[in-house]
Coordinates of C-alpha atoms in Angstrom, one line a residue:
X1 CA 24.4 -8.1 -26.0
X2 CA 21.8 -6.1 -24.3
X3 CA 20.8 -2.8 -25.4
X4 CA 19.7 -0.2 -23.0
X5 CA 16.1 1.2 -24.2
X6 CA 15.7 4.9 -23.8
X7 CA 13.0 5.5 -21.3
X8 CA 11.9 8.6 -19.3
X9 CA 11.8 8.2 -15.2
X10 CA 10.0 10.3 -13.1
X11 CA 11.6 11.3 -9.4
X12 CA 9.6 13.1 -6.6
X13 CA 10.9 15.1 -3.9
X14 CA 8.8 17.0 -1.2
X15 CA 10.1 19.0 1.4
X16 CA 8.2 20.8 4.3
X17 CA 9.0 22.8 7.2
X18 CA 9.6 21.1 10.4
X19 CA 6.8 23.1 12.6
X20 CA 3.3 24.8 11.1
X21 CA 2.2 27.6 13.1
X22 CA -1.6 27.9 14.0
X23 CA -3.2 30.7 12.5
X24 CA -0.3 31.7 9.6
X25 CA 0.5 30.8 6.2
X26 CA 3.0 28.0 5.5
X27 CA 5.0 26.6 2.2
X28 CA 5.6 23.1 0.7
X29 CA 8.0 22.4 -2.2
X30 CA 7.6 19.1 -4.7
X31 CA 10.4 19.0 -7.2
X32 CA 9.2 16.4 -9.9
X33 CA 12.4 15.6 -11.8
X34 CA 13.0 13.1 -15.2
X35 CA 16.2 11.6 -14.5
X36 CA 15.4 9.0 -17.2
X37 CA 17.1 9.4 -20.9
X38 CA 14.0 10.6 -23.1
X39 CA 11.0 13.1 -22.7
X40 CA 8.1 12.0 -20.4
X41 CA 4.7 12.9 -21.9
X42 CA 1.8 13.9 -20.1
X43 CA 3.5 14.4 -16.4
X44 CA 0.7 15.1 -13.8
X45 CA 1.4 15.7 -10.5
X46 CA -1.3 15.1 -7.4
X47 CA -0.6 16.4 -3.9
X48 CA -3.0 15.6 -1.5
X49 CA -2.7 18.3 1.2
X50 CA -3.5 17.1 4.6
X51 CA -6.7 17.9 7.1
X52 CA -5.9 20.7 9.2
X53 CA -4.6 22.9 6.5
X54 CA -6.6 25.3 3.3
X55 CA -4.7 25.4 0.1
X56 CA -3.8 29.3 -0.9
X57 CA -2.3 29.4 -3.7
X58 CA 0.6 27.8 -5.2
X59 CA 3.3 28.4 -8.4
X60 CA 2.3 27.3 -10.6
X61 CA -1.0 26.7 -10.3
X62 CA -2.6 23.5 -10.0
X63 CA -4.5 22.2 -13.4
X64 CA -8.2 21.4 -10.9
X65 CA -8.5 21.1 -7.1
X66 CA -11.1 19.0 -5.4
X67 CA -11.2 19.1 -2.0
X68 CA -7.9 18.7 -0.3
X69 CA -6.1 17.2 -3.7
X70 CA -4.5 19.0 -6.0
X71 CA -3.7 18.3 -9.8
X72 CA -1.0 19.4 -11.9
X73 CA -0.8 18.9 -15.9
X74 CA 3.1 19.8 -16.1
X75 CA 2.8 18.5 -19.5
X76 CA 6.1 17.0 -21.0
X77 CA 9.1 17.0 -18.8
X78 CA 12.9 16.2 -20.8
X79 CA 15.3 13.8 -20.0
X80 CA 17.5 15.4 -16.7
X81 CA 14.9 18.3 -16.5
X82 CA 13.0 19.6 -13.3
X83 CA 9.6 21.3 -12.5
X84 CA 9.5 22.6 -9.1
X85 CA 6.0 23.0 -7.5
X86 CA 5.6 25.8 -4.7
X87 CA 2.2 24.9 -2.7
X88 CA 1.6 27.9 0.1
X89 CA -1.4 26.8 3.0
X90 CA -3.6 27.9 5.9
X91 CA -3.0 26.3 9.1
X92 CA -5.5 25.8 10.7
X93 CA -4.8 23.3 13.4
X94 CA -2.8 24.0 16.7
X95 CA -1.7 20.5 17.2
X96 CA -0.8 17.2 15.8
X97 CA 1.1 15.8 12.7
X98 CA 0.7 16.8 9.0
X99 CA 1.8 14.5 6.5
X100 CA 2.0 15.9 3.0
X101 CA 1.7 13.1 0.2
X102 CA 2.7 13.7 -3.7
X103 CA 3.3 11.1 -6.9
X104 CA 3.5 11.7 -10.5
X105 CA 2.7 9.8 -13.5
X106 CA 3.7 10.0 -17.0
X107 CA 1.6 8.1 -20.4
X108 CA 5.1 6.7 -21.1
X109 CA 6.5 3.1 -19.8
X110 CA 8.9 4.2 -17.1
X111 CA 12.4 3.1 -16.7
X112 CA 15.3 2.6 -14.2
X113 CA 13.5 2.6 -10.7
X114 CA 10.1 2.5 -12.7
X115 CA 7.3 4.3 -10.9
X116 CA 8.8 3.2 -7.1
X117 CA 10.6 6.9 -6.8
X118 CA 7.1 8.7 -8.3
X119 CA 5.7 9.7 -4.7
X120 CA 7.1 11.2 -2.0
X121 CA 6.0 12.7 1.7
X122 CA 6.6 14.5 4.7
X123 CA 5.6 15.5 8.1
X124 CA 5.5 18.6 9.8
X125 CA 4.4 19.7 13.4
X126 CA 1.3 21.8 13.9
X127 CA 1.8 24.2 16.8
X128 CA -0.1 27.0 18.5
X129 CA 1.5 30.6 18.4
X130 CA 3.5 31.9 21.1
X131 CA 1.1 34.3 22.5
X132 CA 2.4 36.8 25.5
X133 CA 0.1 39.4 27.4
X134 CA 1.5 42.5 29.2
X135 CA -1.0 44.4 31.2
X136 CA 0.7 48.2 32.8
X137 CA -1.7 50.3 34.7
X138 CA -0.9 53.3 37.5
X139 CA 0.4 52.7 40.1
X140 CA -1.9 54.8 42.4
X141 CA -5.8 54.7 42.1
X142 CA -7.8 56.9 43.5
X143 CA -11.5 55.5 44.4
X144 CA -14.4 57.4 42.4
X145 CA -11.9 58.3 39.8
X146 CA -11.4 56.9 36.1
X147 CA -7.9 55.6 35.4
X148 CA -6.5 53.7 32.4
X149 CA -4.8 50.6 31.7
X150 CA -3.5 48.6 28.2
X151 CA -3.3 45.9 27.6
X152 CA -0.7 44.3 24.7
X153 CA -1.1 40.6 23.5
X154 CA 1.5 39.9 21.0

């Protein structure tokens, strides 16, 4: 007869957007979730945000940062319960791939998957903004004369 041993077992999700625009502010959401049958003690979460990006702020707020990481004391997390992380950034690149990267760990032996479903990534797109400039001035100009232009960028 075998007897199923109540364990806890962390799952991590991440999801980003698909493009990053240059210049503006842009979200990531981690969703660390116990879909084990007991409580999971001591859950920390570390996301490692990638170059090309400055952490703002995020709900809730990380435990330490150092650099470009992240930590998260989440504490203890019950069996079927969820803690969604909101991490907001800076981009600051107008081009190339970021790739997001998040695990968590728990002081307790894991069970079912174990810790293969702890992490979790994704990619977005970094892109410069659409920029357009309009430029209106008179049509006639008289020579010795001041005349005005504008000149919008939006």
């Amino acid at each position: 007869m075998h007897t199923a041993i109540p364990a806890p077992d962390l799952a991590v999700t991440k999801t980003c957007p698909v493009n990053m625009v240059a210049g503006e502010q842009s979200s990531y959401t981690v969703t660390v979730s116990n879909i084990g049958t007991s409580l999971a003690l001591n859950v920390m979460a570390t996301d490692v945000l990638p170059a090309g990006v400055s952490f703002v702020s995020s709900t809730p707020a990380p435990s330490s940062q150092s650099g470009q990481t992240l930590t998260y004391n989440l504490g203890s997390l019950a069996a079927g319960a969820s803690i969604p992380i909101t991490v907001t950034v800076q981009v600051n690149v107008t081009s190339g791939t970021l790739t997001n990267s998040v695990s968590a760990t728990t002081s307790n032996v894991e069970g079912g998957a174990g810790s293969a479903n702890n992490s979790a990534s994704c990619s977005s797109v970094a892109i410069a903004p659409d920029l357009a400039v309009a430029k209106t001035c008179p049509i006639d100009m008289v020579a010795g004369t001041q005349s005005s232009y504008t000149v919008n960028v939006s």
